[in-house]
Short mmCIF file of C-alpha atoms and ligand atoms in Angstrom, two decimals:
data_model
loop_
_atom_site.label_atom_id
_atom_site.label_comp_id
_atom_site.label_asym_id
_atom_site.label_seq_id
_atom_site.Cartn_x
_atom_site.Cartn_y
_atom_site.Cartn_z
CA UNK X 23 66.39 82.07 -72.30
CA UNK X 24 64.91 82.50 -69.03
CA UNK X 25 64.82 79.40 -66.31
CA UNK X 26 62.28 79.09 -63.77
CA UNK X 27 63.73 76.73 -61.13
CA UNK X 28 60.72 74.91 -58.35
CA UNK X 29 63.07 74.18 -55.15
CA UNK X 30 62.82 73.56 -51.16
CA UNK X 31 66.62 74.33 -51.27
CA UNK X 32 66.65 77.80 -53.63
CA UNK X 33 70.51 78.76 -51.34
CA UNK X 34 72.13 75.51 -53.68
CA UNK X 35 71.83 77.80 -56.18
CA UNK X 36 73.43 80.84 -55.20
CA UNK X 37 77.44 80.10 -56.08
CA UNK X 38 77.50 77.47 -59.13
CA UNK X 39 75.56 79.65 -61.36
CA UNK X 40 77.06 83.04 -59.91
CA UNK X 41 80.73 82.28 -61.49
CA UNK X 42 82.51 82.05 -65.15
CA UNK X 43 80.15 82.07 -68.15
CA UNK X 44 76.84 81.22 -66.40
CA UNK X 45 77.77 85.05 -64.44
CA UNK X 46 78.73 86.37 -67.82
CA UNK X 47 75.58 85.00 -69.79
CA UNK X 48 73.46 86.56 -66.99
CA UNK X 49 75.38 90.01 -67.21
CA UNK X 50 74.80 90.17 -70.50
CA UNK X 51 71.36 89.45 -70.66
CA UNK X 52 71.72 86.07 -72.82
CA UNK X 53 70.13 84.02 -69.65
CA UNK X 54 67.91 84.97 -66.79
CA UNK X 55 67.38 82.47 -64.27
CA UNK X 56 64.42 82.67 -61.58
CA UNK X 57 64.70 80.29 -58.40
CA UNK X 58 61.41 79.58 -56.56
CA UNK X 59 61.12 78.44 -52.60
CA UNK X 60 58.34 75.81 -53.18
CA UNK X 61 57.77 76.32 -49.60
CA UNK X 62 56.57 80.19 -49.64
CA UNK X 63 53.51 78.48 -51.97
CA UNK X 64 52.34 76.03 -49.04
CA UNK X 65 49.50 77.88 -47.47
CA UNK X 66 49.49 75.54 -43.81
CA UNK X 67 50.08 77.31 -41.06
CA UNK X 68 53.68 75.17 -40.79
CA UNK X 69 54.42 75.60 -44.58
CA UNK X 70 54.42 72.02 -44.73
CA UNK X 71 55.86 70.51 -48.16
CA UNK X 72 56.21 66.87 -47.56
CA UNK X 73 54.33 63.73 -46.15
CA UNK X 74 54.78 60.27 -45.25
CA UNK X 75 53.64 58.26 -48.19
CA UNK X 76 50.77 56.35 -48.75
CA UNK X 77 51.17 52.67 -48.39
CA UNK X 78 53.68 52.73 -45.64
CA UNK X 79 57.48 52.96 -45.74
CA UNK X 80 60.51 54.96 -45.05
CA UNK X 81 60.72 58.40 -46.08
CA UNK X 82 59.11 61.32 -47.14
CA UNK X 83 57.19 62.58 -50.26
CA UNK X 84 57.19 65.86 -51.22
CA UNK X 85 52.92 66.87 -51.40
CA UNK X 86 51.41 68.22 -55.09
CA UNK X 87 49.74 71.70 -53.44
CA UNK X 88 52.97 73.33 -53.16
CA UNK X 89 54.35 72.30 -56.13
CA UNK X 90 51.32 73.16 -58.51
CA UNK X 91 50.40 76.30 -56.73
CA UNK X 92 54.29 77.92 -57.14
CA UNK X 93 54.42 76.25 -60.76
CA UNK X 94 50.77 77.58 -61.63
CA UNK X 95 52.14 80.98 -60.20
CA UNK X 96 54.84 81.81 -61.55
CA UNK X 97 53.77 80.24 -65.37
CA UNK X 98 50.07 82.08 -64.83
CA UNK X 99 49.08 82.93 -68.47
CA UNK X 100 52.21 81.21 -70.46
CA UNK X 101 52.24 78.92 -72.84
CA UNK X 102 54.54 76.46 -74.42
CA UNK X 103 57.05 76.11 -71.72
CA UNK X 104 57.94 73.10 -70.87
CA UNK X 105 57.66 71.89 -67.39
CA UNK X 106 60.84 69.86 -66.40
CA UNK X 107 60.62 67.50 -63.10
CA UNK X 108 63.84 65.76 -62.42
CA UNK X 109 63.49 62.91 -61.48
CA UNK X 110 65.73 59.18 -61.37
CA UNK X 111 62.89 57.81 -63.23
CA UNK X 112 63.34 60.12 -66.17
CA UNK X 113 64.54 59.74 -69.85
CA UNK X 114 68.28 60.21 -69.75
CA UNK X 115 69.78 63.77 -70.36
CA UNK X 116 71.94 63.92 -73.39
CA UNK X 117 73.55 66.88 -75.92
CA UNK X 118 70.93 66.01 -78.11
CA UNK X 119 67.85 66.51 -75.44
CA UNK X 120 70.61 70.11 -74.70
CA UNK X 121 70.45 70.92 -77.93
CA UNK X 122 66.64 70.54 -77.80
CA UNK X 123 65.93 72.39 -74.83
CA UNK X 124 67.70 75.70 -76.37
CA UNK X 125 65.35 76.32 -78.91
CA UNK X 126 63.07 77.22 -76.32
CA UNK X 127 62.68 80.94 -74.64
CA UNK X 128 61.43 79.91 -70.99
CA UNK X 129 61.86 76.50 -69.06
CA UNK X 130 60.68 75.83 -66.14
CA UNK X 131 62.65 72.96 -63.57
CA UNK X 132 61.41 71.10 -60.88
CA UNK X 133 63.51 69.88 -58.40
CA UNK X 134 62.73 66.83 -55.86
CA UNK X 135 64.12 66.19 -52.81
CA UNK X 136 63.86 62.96 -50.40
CA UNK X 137 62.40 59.91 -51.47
CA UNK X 138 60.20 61.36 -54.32
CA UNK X 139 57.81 63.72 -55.63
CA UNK X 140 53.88 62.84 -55.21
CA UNK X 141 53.39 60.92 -58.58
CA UNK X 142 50.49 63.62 -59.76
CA UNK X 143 53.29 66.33 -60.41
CA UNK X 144 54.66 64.00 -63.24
CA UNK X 145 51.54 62.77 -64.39
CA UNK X 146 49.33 66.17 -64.56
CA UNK X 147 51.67 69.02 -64.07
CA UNK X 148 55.17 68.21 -65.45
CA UNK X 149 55.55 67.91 -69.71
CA UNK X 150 58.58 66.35 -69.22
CA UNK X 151 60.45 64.34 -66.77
CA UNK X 152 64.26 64.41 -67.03
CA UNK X 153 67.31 62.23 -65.12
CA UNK X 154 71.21 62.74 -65.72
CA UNK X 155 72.68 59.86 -65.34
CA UNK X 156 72.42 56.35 -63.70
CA UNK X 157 73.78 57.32 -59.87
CA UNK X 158 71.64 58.42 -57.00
CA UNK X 159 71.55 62.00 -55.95
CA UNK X 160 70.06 64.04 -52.78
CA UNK X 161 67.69 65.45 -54.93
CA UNK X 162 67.16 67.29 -58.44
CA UNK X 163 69.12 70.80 -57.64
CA UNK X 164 72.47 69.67 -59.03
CA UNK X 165 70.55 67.95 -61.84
CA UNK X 166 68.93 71.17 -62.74
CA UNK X 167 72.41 73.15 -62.54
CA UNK X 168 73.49 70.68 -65.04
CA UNK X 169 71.12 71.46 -67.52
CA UNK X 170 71.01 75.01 -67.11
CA UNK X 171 75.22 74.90 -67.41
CA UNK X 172 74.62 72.64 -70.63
CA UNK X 173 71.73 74.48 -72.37
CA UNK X 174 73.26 77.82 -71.20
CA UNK X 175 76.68 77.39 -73.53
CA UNK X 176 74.51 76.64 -76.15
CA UNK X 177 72.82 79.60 -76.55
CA UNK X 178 74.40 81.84 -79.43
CA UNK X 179 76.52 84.34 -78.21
CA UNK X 180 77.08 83.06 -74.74
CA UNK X 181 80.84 81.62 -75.53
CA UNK X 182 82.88 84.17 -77.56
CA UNK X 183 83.55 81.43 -79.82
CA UNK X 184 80.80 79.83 -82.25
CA UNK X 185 83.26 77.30 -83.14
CA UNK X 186 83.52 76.24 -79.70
CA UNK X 187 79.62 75.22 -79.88
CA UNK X 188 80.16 73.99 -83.46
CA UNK X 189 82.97 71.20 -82.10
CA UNK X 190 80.86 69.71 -79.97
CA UNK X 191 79.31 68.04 -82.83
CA UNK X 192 81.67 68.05 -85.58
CA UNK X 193 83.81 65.46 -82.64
CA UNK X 194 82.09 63.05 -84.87
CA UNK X 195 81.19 61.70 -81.23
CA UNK X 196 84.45 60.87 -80.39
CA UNK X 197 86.20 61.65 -77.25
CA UNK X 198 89.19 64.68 -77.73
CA UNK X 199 93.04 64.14 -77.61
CA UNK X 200 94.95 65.81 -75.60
CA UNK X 201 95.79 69.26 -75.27
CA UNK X 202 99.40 70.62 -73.96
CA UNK X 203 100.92 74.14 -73.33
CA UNK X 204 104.17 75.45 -72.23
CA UNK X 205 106.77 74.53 -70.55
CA UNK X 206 107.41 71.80 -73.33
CA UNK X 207 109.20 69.61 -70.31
CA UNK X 208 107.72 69.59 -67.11
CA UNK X 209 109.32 67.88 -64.68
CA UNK X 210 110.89 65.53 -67.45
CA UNK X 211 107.62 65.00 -68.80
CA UNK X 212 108.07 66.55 -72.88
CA UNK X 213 105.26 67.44 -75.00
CA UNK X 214 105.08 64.69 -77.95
CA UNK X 215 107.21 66.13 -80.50
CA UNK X 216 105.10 66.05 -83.17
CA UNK X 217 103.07 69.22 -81.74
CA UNK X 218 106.23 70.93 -81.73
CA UNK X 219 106.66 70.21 -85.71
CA UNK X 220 105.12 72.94 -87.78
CA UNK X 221 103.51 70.01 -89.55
CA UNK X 222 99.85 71.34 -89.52
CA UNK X 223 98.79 67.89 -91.52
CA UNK X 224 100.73 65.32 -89.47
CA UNK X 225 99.69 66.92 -86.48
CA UNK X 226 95.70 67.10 -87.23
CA UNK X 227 96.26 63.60 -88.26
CA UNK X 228 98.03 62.56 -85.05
CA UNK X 229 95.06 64.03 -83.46
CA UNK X 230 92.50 62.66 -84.61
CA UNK X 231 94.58 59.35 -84.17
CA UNK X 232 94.79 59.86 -80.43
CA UNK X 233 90.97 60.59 -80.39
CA UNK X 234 90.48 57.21 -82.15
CA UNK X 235 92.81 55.34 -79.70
CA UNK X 236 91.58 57.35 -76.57
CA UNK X 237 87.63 56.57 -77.20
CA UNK X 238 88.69 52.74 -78.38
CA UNK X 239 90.22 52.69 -74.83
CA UNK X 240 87.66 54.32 -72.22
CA UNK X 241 84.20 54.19 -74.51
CA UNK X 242 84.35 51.59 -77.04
CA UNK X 243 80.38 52.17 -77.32
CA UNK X 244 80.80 55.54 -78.93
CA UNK X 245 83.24 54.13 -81.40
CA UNK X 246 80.13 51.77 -82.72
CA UNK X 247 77.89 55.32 -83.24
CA UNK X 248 80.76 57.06 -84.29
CA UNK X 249 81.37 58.90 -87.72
CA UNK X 250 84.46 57.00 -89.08
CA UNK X 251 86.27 57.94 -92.46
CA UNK X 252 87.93 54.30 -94.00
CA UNK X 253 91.63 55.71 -93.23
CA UNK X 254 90.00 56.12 -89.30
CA UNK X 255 88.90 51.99 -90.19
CA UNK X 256 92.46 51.79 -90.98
CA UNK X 257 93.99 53.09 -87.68
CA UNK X 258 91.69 51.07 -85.66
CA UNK X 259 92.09 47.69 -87.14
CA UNK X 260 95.44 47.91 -86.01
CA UNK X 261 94.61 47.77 -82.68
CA UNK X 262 91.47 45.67 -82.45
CA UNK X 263 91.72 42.17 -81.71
CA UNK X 264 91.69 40.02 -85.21
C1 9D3 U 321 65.20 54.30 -52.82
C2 9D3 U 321 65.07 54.57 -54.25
N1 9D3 U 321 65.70 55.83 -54.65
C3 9D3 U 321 65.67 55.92 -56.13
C4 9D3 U 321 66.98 55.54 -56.74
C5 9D3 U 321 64.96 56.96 -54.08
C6 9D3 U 321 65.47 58.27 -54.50
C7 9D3 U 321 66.80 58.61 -54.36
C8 9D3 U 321 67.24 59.88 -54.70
C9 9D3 U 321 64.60 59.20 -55.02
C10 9D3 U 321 65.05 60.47 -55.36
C11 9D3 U 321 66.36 60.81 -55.18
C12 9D3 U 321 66.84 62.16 -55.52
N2 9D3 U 321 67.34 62.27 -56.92
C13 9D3 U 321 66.79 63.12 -57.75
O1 9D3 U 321 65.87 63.82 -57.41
C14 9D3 U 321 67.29 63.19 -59.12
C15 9D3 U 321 68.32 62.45 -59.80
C16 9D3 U 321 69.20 61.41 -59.36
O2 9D3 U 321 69.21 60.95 -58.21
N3 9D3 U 321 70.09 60.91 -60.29
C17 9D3 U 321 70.15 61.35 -61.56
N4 9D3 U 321 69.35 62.31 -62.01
C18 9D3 U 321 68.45 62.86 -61.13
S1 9D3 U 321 67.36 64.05 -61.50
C19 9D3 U 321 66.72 64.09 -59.99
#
């Protein structure tokens, strides 16, 4: 997979993606990941990338030129790779819009910063406009480290272990337990004792109990999409309000 990346701020970049198994990927030639100074494509004698916007108002807009002319560029003579602006106003990034975006070879990311991006980049330039979450950022870099972290893992061979990639989804889209190692007291606090049983049954069903309890706790709306077995039905109901 190789990410093109559209920025005024191409330094963000340098340490998140430089560390763990975004480095390793990289090393080992899984990922490649170009970042572009949408500045060095604005041909005014100032290098000029944004304007006041049209209307009236506070704030600045970042102008098409520069963005089309470094996106035109660097995709000169591709195909078929889809052109990413993040943006607030975009559909929602999920695992299943992750798991999409790895069957491709090349991506390319736009990133916004201040108020907005001139609405002609979404409308004539971008294929796809993408937001992660419902909060307000500075601008799209972090958003596009996101993805490329997300998409990134999912690539084969980038975490040692396939399984690791295959529990994402086999969760049944419930949240996980949780996980202890040694000391089995720490400061008075014990591991629950079941763990420490040998009981490979009992303890995969205390598991998946605590996954139940923990996602009926904190988010209660993935326990409506979630993929319940009727013993699961059985936990629950002893804990939902009758
Ligand atoms: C005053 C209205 N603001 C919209 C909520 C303006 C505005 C704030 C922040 C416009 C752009 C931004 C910068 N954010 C992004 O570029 C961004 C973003 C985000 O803020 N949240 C979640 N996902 C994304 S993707 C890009």
């Amino acid at each position: 997979m190789h990410f093109d990346i559209f920025s005024l701020f191409p330094s963000m970049f340098r340490g998140p993606l430089e560390e763990s198994i975004l480095k390793r990927a990289q090393e080992r030639g899984y990922v490649s990941i170009a970042v572009h100074n949408i500045r060095d494509y604005a041909t005014d004698k100032h290098h000029i990338t944004d304007d006041a916007p049209y209307g009236g108002g506070g704030g600045m807009v970042m102008k098409p030129e520069p963005i089309f002319a470094a996106v035109e560029t660097v995709l000169a003579g591709e195909t078929g790779v889809p052109i990413i602006l993040l943006t607030p106003q975009g559909r929602l990034f999920t695992q299943a819009v992750a798991r999409e975006l790895a069957g491709y070879r090349r991506i390319a990311l736009i990133c916004g910063h201040y108020e907005g991006v001139d609405e002609r980049v979404g409308q004539y330039l971008a294929t796809d406009e993408i937001s992660i979450g419902d909060y307000v950022l500075t601008g799209g870099e972090l958003a596009a480290m996101v993805i490329v972290d997300a998409v990134t893992r999912l690539l084969p061979g980038v975490l040692g272990d396939p399984g690791a990639v295959l529990e994402d989804s086999h969760a049944d889209g419930l949240l996980e337990g949780p996980h202890y190692t040694r000391p089995a007291v720490f400061r008075g606090w014990a591991v629950p004792e079941i763990l420490l049983s040998g009981n490979h049954a009992a303890i995969a069903r205390w598991r998946r109990e605590q996954a139940l309890l923990r996602t009926l706790q904190r988010r209660p709306d993935l326990l409506a999409k979630a993929n319940l077995t009727p013993q699961d039905r059985q936990f629950l109901a002893k804990f939902e309000p009758s």
